[in-house]
XYZ file of C-alpha atoms in Angstrom:
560
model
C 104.584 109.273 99.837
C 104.507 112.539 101.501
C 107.962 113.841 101.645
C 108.909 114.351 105.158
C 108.194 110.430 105.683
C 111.594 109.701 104.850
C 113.192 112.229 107.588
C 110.531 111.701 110.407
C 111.112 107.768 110.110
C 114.714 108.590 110.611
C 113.877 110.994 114.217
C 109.982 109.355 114.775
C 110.246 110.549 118.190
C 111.303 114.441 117.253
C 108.340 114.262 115.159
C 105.499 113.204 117.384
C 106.841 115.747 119.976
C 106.595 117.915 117.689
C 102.291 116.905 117.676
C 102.935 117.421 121.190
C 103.402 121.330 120.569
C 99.754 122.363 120.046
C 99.078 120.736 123.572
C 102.079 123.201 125.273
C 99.891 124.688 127.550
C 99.300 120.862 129.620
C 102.496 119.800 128.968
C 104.001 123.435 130.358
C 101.931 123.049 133.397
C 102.361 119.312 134.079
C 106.222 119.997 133.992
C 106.079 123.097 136.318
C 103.914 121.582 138.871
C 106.441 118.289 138.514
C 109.411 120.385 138.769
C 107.719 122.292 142.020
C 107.220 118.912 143.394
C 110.686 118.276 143.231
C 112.036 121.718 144.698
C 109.447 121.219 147.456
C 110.852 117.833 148.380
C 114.326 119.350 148.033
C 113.599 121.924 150.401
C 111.428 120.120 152.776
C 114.423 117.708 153.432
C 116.763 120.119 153.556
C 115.482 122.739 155.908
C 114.232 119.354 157.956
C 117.421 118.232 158.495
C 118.847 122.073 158.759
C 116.349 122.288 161.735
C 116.675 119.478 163.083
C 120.143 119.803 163.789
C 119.721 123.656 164.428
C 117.500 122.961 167.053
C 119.773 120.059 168.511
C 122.643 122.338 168.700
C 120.769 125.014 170.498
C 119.437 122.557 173.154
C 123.329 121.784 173.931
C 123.888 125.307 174.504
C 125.982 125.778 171.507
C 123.623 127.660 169.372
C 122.427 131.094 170.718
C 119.557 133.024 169.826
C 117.950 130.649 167.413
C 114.962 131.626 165.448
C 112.479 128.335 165.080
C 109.451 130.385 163.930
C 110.981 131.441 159.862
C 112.288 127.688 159.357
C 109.425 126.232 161.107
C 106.568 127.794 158.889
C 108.778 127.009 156.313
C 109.173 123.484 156.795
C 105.040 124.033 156.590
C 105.058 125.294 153.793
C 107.365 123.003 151.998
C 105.404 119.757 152.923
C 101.557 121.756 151.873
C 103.779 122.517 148.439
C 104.693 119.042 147.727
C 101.362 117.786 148.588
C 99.576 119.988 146.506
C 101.813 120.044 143.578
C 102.215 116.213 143.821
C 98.649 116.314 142.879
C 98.095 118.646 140.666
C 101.104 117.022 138.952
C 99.466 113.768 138.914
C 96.344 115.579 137.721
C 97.693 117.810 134.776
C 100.512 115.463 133.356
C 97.883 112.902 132.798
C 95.332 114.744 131.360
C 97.807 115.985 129.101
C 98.730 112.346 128.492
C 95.129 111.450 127.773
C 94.428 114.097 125.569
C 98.148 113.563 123.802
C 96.853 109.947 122.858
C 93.785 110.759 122.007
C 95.119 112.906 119.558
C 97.646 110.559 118.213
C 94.869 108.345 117.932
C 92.754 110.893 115.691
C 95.708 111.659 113.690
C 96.190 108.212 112.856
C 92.799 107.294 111.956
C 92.676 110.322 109.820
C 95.487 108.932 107.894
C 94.225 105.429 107.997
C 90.995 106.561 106.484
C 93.356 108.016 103.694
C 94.627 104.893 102.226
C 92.901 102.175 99.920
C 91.798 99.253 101.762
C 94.222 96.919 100.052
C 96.947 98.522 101.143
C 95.543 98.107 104.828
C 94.509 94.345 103.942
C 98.076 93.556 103.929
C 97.897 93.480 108.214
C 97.066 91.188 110.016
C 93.765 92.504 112.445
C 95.962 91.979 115.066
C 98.680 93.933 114.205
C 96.746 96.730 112.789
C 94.902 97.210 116.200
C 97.794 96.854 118.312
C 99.036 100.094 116.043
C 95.633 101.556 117.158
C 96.013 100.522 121.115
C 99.500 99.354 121.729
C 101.642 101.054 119.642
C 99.857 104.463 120.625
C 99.491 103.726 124.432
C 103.374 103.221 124.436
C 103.710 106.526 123.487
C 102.365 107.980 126.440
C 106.098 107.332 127.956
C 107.243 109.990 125.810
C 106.065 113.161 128.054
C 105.185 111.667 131.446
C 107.910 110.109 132.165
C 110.700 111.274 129.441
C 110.014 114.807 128.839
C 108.495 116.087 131.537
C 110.287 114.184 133.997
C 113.715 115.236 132.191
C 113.399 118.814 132.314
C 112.277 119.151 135.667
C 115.219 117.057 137.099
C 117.523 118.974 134.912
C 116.045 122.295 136.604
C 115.863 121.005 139.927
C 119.627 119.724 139.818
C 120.528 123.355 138.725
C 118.196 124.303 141.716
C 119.860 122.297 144.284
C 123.039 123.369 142.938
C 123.189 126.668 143.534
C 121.569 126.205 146.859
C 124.899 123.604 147.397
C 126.980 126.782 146.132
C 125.283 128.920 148.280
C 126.702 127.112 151.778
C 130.039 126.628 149.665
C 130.855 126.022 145.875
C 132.864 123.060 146.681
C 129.841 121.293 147.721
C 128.271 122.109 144.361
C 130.676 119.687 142.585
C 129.066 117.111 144.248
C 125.668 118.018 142.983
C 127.368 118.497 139.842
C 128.995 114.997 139.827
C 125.940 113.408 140.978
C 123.985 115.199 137.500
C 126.606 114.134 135.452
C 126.719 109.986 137.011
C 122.263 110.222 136.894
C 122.973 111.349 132.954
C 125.371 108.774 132.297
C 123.497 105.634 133.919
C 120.079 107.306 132.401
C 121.873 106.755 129.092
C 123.093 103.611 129.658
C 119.969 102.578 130.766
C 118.412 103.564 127.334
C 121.154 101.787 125.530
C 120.851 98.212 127.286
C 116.838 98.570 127.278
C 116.889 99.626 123.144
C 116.653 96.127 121.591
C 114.915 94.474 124.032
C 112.104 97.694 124.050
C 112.004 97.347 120.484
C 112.034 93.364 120.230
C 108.887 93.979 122.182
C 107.483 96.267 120.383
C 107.630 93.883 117.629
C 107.040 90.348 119.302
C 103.426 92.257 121.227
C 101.365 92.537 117.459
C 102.470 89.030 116.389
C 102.073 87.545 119.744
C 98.319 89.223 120.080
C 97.227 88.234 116.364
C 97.915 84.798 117.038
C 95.658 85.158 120.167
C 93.241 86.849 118.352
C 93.189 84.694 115.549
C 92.961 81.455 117.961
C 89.286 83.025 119.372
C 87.935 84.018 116.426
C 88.811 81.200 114.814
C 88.112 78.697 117.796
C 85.217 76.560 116.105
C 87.360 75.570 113.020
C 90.653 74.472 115.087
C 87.644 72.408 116.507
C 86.708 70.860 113.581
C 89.532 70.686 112.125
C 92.150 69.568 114.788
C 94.502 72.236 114.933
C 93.412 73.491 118.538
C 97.346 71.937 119.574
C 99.601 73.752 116.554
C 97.000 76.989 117.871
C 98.371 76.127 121.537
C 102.093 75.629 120.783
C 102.043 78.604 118.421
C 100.138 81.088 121.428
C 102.973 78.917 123.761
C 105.723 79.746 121.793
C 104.707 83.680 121.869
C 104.082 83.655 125.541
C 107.554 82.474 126.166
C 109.522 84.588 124.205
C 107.373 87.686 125.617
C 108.159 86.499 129.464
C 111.826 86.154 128.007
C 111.775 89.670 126.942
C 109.982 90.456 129.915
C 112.198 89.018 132.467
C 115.199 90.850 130.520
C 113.496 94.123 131.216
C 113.370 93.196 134.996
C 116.513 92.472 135.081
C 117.859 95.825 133.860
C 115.229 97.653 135.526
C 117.071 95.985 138.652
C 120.676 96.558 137.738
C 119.731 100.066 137.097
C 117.926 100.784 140.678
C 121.078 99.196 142.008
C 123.370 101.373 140.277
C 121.265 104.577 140.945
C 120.916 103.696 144.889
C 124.876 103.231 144.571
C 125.227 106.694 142.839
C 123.321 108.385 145.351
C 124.933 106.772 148.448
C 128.376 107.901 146.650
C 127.119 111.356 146.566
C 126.025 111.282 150.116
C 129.410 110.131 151.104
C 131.127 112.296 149.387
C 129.174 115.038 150.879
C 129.991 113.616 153.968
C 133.442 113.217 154.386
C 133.983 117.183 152.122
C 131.550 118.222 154.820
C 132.898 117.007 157.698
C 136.532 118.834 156.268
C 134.776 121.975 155.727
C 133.589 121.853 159.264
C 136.685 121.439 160.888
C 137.832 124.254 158.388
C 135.311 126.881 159.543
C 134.107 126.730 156.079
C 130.171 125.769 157.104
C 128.251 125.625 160.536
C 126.882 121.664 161.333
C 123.476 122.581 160.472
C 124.258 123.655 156.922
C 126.496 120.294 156.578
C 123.432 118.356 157.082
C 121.472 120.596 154.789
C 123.831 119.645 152.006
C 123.254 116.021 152.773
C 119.656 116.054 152.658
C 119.593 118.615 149.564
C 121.616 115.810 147.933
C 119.084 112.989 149.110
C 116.146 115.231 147.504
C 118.483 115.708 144.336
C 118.836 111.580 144.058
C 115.186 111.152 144.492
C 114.756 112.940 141.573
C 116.802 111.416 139.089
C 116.081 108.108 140.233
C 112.667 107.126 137.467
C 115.107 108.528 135.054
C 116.995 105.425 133.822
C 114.052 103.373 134.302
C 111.746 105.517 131.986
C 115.058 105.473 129.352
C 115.037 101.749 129.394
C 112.043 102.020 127.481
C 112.459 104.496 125.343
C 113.510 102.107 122.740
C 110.163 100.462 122.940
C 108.473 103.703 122.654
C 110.991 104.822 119.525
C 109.620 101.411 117.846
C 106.195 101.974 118.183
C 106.323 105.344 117.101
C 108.569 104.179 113.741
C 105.696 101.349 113.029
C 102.864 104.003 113.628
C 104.717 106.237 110.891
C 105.249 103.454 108.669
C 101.566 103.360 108.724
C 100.565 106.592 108.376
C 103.278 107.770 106.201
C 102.385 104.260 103.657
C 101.842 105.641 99.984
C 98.512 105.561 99.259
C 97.801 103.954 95.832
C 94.499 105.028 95.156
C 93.712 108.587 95.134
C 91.530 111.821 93.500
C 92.654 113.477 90.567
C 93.761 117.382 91.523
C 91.370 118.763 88.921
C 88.181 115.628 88.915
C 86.155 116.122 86.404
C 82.228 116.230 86.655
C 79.995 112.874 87.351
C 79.028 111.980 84.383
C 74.940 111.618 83.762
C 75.390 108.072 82.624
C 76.919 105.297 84.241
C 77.513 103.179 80.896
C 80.670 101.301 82.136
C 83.485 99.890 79.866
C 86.652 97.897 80.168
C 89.148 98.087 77.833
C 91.930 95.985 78.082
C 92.659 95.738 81.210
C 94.930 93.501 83.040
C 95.544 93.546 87.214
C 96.653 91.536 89.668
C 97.887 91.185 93.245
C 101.800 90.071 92.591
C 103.940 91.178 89.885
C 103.897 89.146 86.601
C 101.074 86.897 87.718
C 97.797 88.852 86.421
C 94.625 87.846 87.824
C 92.876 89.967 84.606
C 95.157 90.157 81.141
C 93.806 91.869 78.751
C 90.217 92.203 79.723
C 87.074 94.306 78.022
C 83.719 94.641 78.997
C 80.667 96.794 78.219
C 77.530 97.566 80.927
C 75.160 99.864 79.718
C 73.091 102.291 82.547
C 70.250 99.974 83.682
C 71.482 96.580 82.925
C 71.753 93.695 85.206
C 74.850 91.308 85.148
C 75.304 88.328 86.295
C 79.032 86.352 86.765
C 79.260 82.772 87.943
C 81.903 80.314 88.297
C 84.548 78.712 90.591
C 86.740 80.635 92.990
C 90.074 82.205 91.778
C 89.539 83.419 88.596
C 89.350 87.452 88.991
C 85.459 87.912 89.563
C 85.677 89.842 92.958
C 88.658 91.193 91.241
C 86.363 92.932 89.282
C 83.879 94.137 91.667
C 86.811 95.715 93.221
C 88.649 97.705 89.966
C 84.547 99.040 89.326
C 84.450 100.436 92.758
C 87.764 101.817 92.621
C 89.490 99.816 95.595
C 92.578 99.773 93.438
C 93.609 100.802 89.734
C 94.632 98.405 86.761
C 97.897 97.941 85.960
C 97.390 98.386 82.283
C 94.185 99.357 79.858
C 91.486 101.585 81.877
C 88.117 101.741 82.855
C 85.407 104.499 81.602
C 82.291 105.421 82.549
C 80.180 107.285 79.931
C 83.468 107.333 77.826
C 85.081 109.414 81.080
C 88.327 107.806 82.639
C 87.199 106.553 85.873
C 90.909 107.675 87.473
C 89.350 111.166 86.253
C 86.662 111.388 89.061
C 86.953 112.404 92.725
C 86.913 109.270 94.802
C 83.872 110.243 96.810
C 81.542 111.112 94.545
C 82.394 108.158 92.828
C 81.704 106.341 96.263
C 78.611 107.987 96.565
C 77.224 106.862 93.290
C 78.010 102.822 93.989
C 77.099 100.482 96.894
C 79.552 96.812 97.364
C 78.487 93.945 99.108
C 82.142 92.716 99.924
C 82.950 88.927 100.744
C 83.976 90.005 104.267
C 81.382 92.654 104.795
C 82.061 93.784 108.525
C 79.931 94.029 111.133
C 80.537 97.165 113.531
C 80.684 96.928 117.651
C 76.910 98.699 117.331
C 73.284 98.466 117.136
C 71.437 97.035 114.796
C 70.377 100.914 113.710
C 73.930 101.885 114.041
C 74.969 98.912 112.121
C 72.374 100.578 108.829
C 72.900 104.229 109.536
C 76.736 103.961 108.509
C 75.468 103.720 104.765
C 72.390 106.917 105.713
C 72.847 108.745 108.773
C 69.752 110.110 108.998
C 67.526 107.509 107.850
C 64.213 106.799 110.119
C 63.458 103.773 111.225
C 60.722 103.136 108.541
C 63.827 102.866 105.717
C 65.644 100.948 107.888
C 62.860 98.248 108.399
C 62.818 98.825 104.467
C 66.102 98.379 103.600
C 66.167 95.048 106.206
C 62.410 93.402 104.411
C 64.434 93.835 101.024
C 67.450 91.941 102.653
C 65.521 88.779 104.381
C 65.988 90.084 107.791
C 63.384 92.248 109.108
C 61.572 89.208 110.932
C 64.720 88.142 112.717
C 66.089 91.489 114.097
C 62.034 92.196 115.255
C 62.918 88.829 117.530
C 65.436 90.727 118.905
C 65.547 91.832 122.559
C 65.730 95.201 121.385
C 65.175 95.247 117.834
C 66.762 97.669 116.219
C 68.712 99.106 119.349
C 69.728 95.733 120.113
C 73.568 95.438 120.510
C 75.564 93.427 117.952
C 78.710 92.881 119.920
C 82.237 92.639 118.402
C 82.477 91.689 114.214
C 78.995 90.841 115.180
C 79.434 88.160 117.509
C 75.661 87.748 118.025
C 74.345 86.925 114.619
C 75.341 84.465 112.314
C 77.852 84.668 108.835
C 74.838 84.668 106.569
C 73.202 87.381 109.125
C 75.708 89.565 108.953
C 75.995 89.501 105.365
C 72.319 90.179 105.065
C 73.051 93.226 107.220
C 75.289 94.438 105.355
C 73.178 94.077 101.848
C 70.948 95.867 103.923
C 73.016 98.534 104.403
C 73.946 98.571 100.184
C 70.348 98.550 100.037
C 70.220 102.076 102.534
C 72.667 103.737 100.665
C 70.427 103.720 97.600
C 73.201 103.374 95.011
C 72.985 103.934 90.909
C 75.282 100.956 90.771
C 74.793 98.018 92.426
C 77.866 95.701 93.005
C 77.330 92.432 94.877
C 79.583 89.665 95.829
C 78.143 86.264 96.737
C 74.851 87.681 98.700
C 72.768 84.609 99.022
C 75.768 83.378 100.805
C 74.760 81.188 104.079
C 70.926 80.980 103.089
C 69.395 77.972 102.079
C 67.818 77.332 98.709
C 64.130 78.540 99.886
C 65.921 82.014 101.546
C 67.937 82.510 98.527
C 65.033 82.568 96.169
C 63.043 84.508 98.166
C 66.212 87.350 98.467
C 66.321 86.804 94.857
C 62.383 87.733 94.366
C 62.875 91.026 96.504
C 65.913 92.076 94.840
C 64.577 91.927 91.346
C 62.207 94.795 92.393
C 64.696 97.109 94.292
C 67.375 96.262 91.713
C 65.107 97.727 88.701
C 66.498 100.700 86.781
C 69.613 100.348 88.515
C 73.311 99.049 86.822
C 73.962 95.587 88.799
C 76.785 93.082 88.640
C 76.101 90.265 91.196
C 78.968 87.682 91.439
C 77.893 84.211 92.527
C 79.007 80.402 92.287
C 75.816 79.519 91.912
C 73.502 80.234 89.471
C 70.427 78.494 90.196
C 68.786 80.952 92.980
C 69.965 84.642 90.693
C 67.087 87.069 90.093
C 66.237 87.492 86.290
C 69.093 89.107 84.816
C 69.706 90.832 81.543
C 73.022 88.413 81.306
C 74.376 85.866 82.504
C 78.766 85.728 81.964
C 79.805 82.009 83.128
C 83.630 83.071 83.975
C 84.593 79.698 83.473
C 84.732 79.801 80.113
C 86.087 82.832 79.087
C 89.992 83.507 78.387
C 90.185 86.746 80.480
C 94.018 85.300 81.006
């Protein structure tokens, strides 16, 4: 594990604002134009009400000489300054947002695309895109309406202080007491709000994998009558999340409450000082009511404060599982110093053993020779290691004990990606991406014409049916391939082995979904294409297999 996972799971939020950095310029400007916002709605209300009463005194005679021109244009210029800057603030801080998330979400990927796919097996789809949408989206709290938000209060309280000091430094202390009440409720805002934010954080992925996992797997509760557990279980969910939900509102309205209160306090307080100071000389009536309004414009601004707080434990949670994630060892990686490819591909097991839990080995013990060129076959029931194999040969994961060599080289002796290069998989769940048919094939050859990819789809069985197509090769697949069937899909993805043009071929159950006729016919094709090449096709049955240089019934050997 890289060693500053350890600290930044301890501080997850110092350390994505510290991915925030390279983005200063948007956040710098989104918190100016925020904090201008707020000094122009500071000083529009308080020169208002300055005016107001100015001009009020004046008419009753007891005002002489008064100017209405300065304050007037400035009173003009105050509400064109909040304006604009309210909308350049809404305009910067979230395009700043957008392009903070969208680098999150690059970030993450990168690191996702880092680690072995068994270690990412271990989530559930659901919870592994609600780190990709959820998790990341919550984040966008962090500047817009912590940060940013946070600083320019800060500034603007400073701001309307020393304009409070200005007509007298007593009335700062109000000002000042109103800061210091805003910090304390914004903190005890974030305190009540911290387990419920981050019992949501943590209810949202389970509560949309079972929803996920109730679609896609709508048809079998069908069949096999567990649409009601599938309805309780999504029930069950839904309450506790409108529980949770319903706790938040409930804070969110104690804390408006107690804010409101704050602020009326601090107006009251300004009040009755004010109204002493008056009958002391101290300040005029016009600059009493300035104070009043300065300190309305000062509440206004600390008032999202405690809500965006209450969160903050919610957005703390998400960004401790999205560092889990990223930060998760990987287990399968290059050497420093790989050595060449080798110019055979002669593969050998020796002794090797593997499994998924400790002290329960799937393989114990295990040898096996392939020479360059040969074609293997490995039949037999479910559960006894033969994916397991497909999986050590393409490198998915290491043995626990004994090793694998190709041409006499370790295989943990050569860079990952050449390695990848050199092999294509046909994988039991092959997926199916949100693309086109052509999109679908190109992920194995990006630049392959369309004359390879009818090619590669002829050798697969499914050149006929994606011609039917609307669209044919641009026709749209939907989500995990929503609009072809299971044995479809897997057909597109042995076309998409078949693309990538491998020197070893590994293949896991392909005639999977076809009937005995299709499956004979896929066997016919891929005797040709699978000529000169190293093979190892894994199937329960036997009876549809191309010729094969050997056939290994799994069943009967002790590779316990």
């Amino acid at each position: 594990m890289n060693h500053e996972a350890p600290k930044a799971l301890q501080r997850p939020l110092t350390h994505f604002a510290r991915l925030f950095l390279h983005r200063w310029p948007w956040m710098l400007a989104g918190t100016l134009l925020t904090l201008a916002t707020l000094l122009a709605n500071i000083g529009l209300l308080s020169l208002s009400g300055w005016f107001i009463t100015a001009t009020a005194l004046a008419g009753l005679g007891l005002i002489v000489g008064l100017d209405i021109y300065v304050p007037g244009g400035g009173i003009r210029f105050f509400a064109l300054a909040r304006t604009l800057s309210r909308y350049g603030e809404r305009l910067v801080t979230h395009e700043a947002t957008f392009r903070l998330l969208a680098d999150i979400r690059c970030w993450l990927f990168r690191r996702l695309a880092q680690q072995d796919p068994l270690s990412l097996g271990r989530l559930r789809g659901g919870d592994l895109l609600n780190r990709l949408t959820a998790d990341i989206e919550a984040l966008d709290n962090l500047y817009i309406r912590v940060i940013g938000p946070t600083i320019a209060a800060l500034l603007a309280g400073l701001v309307a202080m020393a304009l409070l000091g200005w007509v007298d430094g007593r009335m700062a202390l109000v000002a000042l007491g109103l800061l210091l009440v805003g910090a304390l409720l914004t903190w005890d805002a974030a305190r009540r709000g911290r387990r419920s934010g981050q019992r949501m954080s943590h209810l949202q992925p389970r509560f949309r994998a079972v929803i996920i996992e109730g679609v896609r797997g709508l048809a079998e509760l069908r069949v096999y009558g567990g649409g009601e557990r599938q309805r309780r279980l999504i029930g069950q969910h839904g309450r506790a999340w409108s529980q949770l939900q319903r706790r938040m509102a409930h804070l969110t309205g104690v804390g408006n409450a107690l804010n409101g209160l704050a602020g009326q306090l601090a107006l009251f307080a300004a009040l009755i000082l004010g109204l002493w100071l008056h009958q002391q000389q101290a300040i005029t009536g016009p600059q009493w009511v300035l104070t009043l309004f300065a300190l309305m414009g000062l509440a206004e601004a600390l008032a999202p404060l405690p809500l965006a707080f209450q969160f903050l434990g919610r957005t703390r949670s998400a960004a401790t599982r999205l560092l889990e994630q990223a930060e998760h060892p990987v287990q399968v990686h290059s050497p420093r110093s790989p050595q060449g490819m080798p110019e055979r591909f002669d593969i050998e097991l020796r002794r090797v053993t593997y499994g998924y839990h400790a002290g329960r080995p799937v393989l114990s013990n295990y040898s096996l020779h392939i020479t360059q060129g040969r074609q293997l076959a490995i039949t037999g029931p479910s559960g006894l290691g033969k994916t397991t194999l497909l999986k050590l040969l393409a490198r998915l994961d290491d043995p626990w004990a004994g090793t694998i060599r190709v041409d006499g080289v370790d295989l943990r002796e050569l860079a990952l990606t050449d390695w990848h290069q050199r092999i294509g998989m046909l994988e039991q769940h092959a997926p199916v991406f949100s693309d086109s048919v052509a999109g679908n094939l190109r992920v194995a050859a990006p630049d392959a014409g369309e004359e390879r990819l009818w090619e590669a789809l002829r050798i697969a069985g499914l050149d006929e049916r994606v011609r039917a197509m609307p669209e044919g090769l641009a026709t749209w697949l939907g989500e995990a391939g929503a609009t072809v069937s299971g044995g479809e899909a897997r057909r597109l993805a042995l076309a998409r082995v078949i693309l990538h043009d491998p020197d070893i071929v590994l293949l896991d159950e392909p005639a999977a979904g076809l009937d005995g006729d299709s499956a004979r016919a896929l066997a016919a094709r891929l005797q040709h294409w699978l000529r000169g090449r190293t093979a190892i096709i894994v199937s329960h049955d036997p009876d549809w297999l191309p010729p094969m240089d050997a056939v290994l019934d799994w069943s009967r050997i002790d590779h316990r």
